[in-house]
mmCIF file of C-alpha atoms in Angstrom:
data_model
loop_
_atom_site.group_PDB
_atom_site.id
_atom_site.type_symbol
_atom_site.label_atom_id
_atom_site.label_comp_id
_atom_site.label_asym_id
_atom_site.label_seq_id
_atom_site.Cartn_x
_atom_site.Cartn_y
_atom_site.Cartn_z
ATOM 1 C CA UNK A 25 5.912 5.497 46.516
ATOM 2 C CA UNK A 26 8.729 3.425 45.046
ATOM 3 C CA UNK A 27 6.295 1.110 43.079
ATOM 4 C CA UNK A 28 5.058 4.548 41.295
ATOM 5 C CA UNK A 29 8.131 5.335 40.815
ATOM 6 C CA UNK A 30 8.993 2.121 39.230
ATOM 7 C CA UNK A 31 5.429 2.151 37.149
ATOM 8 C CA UNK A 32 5.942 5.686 35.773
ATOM 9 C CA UNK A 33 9.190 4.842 34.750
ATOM 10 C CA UNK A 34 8.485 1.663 32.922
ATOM 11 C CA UNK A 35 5.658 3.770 31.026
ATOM 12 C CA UNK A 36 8.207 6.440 30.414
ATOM 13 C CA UNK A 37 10.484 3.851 28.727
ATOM 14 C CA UNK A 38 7.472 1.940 26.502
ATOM 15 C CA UNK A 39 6.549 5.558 25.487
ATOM 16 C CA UNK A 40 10.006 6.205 24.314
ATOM 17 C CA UNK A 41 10.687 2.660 22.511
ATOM 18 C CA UNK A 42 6.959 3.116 21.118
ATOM 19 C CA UNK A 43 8.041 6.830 19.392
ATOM 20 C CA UNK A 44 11.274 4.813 17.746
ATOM 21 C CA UNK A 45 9.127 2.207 16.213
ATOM 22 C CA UNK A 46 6.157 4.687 15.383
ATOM 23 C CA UNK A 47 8.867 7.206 14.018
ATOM 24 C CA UNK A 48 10.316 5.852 10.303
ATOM 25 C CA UNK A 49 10.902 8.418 8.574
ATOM 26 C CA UNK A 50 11.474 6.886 5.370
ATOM 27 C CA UNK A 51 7.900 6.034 4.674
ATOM 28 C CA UNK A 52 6.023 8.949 4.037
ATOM 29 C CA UNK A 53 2.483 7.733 3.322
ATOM 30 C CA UNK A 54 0.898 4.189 3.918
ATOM 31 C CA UNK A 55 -3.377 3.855 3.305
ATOM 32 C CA UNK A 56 -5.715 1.031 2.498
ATOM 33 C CA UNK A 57 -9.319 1.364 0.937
ATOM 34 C CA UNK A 58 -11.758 -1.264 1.412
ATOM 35 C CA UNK A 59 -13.446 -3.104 -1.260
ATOM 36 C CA UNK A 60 -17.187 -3.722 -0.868
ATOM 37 C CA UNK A 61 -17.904 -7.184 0.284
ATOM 38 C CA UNK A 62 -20.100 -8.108 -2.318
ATOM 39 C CA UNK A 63 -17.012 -7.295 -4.550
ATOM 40 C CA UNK A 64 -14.907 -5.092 -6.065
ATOM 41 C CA UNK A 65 -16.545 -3.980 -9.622
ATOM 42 C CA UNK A 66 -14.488 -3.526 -12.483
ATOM 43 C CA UNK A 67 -15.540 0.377 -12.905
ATOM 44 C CA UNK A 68 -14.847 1.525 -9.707
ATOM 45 C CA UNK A 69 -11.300 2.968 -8.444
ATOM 46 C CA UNK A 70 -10.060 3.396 -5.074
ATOM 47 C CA UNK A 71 -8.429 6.639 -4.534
ATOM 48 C CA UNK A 72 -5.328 7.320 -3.160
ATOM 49 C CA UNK A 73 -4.490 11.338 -2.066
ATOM 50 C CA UNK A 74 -0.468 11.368 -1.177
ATOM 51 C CA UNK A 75 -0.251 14.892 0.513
ATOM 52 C CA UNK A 76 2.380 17.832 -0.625
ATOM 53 C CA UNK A 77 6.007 15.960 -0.425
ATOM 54 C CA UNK A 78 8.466 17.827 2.060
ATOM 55 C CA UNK A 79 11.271 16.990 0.462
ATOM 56 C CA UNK A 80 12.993 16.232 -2.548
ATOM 57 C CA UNK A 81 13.910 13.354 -4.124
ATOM 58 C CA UNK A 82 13.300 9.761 -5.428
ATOM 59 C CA UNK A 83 10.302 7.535 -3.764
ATOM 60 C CA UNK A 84 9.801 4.067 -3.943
ATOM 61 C CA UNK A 85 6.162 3.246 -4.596
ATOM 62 C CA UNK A 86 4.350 -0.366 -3.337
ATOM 63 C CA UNK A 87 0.749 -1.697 -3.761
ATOM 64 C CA UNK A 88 -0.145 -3.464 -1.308
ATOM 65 C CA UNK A 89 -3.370 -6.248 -1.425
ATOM 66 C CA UNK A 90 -4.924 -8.248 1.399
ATOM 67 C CA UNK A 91 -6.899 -11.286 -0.136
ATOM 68 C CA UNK A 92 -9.146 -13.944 1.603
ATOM 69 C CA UNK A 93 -8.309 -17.844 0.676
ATOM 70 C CA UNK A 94 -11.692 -17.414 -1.504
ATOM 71 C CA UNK A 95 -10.021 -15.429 -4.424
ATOM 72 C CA UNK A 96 -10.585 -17.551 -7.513
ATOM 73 C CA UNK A 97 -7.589 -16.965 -9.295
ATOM 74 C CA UNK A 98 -4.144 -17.073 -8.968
ATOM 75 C CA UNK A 99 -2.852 -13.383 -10.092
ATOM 76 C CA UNK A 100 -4.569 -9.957 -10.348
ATOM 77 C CA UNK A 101 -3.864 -7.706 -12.884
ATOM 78 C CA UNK A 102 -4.373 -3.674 -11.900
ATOM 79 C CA UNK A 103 -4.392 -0.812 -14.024
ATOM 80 C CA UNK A 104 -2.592 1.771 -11.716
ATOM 81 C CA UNK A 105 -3.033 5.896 -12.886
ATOM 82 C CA UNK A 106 -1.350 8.540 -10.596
ATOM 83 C CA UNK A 107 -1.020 12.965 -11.065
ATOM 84 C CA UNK A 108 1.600 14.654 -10.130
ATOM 85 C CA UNK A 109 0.196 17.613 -8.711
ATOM 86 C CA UNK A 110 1.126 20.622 -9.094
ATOM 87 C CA UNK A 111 2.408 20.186 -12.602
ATOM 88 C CA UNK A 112 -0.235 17.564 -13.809
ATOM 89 C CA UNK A 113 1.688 15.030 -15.277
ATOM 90 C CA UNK A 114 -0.064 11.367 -15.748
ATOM 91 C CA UNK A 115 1.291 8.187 -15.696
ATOM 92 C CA UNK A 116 -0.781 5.220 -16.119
ATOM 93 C CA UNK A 117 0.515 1.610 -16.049
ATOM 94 C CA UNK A 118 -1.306 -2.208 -16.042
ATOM 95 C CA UNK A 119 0.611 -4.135 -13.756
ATOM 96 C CA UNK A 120 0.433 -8.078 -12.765
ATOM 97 C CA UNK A 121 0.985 -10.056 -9.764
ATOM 98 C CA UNK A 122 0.986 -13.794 -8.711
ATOM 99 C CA UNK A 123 -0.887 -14.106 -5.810
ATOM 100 C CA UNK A 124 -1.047 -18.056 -5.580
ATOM 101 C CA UNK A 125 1.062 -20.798 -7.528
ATOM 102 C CA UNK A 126 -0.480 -23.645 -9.760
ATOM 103 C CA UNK A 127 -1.129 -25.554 -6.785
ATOM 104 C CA UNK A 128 -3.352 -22.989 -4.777
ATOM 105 C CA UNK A 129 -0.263 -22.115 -2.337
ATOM 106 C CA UNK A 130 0.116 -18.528 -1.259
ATOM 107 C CA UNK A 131 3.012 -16.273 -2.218
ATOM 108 C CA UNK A 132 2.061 -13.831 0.700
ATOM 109 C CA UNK A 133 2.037 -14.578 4.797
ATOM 110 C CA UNK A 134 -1.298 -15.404 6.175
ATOM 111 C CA UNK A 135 -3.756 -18.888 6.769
ATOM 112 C CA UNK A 136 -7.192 -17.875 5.696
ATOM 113 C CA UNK A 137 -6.648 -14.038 5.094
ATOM 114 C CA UNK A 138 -3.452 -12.974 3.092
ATOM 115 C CA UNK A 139 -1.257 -9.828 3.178
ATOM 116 C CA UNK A 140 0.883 -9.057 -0.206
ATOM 117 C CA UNK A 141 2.977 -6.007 -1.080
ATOM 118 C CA UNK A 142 4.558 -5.516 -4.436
ATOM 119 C CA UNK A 143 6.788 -2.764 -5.627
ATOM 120 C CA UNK A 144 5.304 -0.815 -8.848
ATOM 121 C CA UNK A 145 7.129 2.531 -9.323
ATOM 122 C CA UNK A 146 9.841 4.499 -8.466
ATOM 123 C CA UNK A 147 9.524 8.079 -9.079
ATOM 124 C CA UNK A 148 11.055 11.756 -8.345
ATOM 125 C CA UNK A 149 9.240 14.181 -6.445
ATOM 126 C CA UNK A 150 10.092 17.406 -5.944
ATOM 127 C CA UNK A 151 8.902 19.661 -2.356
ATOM 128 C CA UNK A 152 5.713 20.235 -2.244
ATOM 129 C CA UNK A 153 4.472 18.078 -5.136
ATOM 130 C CA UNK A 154 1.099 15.546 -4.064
ATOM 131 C CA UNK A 155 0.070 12.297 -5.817
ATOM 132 C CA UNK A 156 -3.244 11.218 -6.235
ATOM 133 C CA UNK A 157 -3.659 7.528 -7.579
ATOM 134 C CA UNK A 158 -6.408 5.573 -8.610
ATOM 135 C CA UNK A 159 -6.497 2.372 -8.665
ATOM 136 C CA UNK A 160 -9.009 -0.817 -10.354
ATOM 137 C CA UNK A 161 -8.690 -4.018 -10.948
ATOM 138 C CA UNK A 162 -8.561 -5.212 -15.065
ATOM 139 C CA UNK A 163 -9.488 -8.947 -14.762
ATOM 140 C CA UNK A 164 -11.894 -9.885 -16.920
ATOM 141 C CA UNK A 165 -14.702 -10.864 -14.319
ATOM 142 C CA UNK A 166 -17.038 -7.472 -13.793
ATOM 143 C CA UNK A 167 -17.226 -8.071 -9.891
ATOM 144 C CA UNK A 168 -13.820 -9.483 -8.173
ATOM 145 C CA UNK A 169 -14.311 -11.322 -5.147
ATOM 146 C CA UNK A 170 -12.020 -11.966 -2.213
ATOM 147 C CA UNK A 171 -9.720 -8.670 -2.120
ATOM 148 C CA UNK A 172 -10.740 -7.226 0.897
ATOM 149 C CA UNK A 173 -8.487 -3.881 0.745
ATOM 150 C CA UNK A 174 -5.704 -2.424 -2.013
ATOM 151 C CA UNK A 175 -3.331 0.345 -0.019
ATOM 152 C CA UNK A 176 -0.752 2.401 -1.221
ATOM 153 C CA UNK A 177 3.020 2.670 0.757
ATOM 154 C CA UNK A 178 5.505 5.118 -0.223
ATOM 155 C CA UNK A 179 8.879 5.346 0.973
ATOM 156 C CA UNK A 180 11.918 7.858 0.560
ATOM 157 C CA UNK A 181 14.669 6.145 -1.317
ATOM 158 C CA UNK A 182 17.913 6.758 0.846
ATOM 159 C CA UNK A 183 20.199 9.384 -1.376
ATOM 160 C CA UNK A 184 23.426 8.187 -2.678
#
């Protein structure tokens, strides 16, 4: 009976350090899409719907890229487009990152498959706005090889 005891408690206690970790509550939305393996093709977007906001304020916006060692180049340029729903406003931006330096070395952790996350916007929301951002790559190569998936992470900026 003790070792029960001893078993449900040490479950009780992962459970509770597991809803601390699980629990930040300054990101509000992280997703990934997938890119087809034969490539990602220069017409098509990944979509990104951020659901109604629950409260207001200013958000911190980050696009993040995972990238096998096979990407040919050493930066990616994306043109980023995002609606503010309900009132409809568009923003659209090109943005750049360096993936890799001169000599082929990674700017992102990893070996053989890389993880990068870059900031690109910081915005205000007010309640119960929703985002939905699109997303495609503006290289000049139709087909882009070696991203594997392009997510979207927004966080709550703490208020002053």
């Amino acid at each position: 009976m003790q070792r029960n005891s001893k078993l449900w408690m040490l479950a009780l206690l992962v459970a509770v350090a597991a809803s601390f970790v699980a629990c930040d509550r300054k990101t509000i939305y992280v997703h990934y899409e997938h890119t087809p393996i034969t490539g990602w093709d220069k017409s098509d977007y990944l979509n990104f719907d951020v659901p109604a906001i629950k409260e207001e304020g200013a958000y911190k916006e980050d696009i993040g890229l995972r990238v096998v060692n096979t990407y040919p180049f050493q930066g990616l340029s994306l043109v980023i487009k995002q609606t503010i729903l309900p009132s409809g406003y568009v923003h659209s931006d090109t943005v750049n990152y360096n993936l890799f330096d001169r000599r082929g070395n990674t700017k992102g952790p990893g070996v053989s498959f890389y993880q990068f996350q870059f900031h690109f916007n910081t915005l205000q929301l007010r309640k119960g706005d929703s985002l939905h951002i699109s997303v495609k790559h503006n290289m000049k190569r139709e087909i882009m090889p070696g991203i594997t998936d392009v997510g979207i992470r927004i966080d709550r900026l703490a208020k002053d």
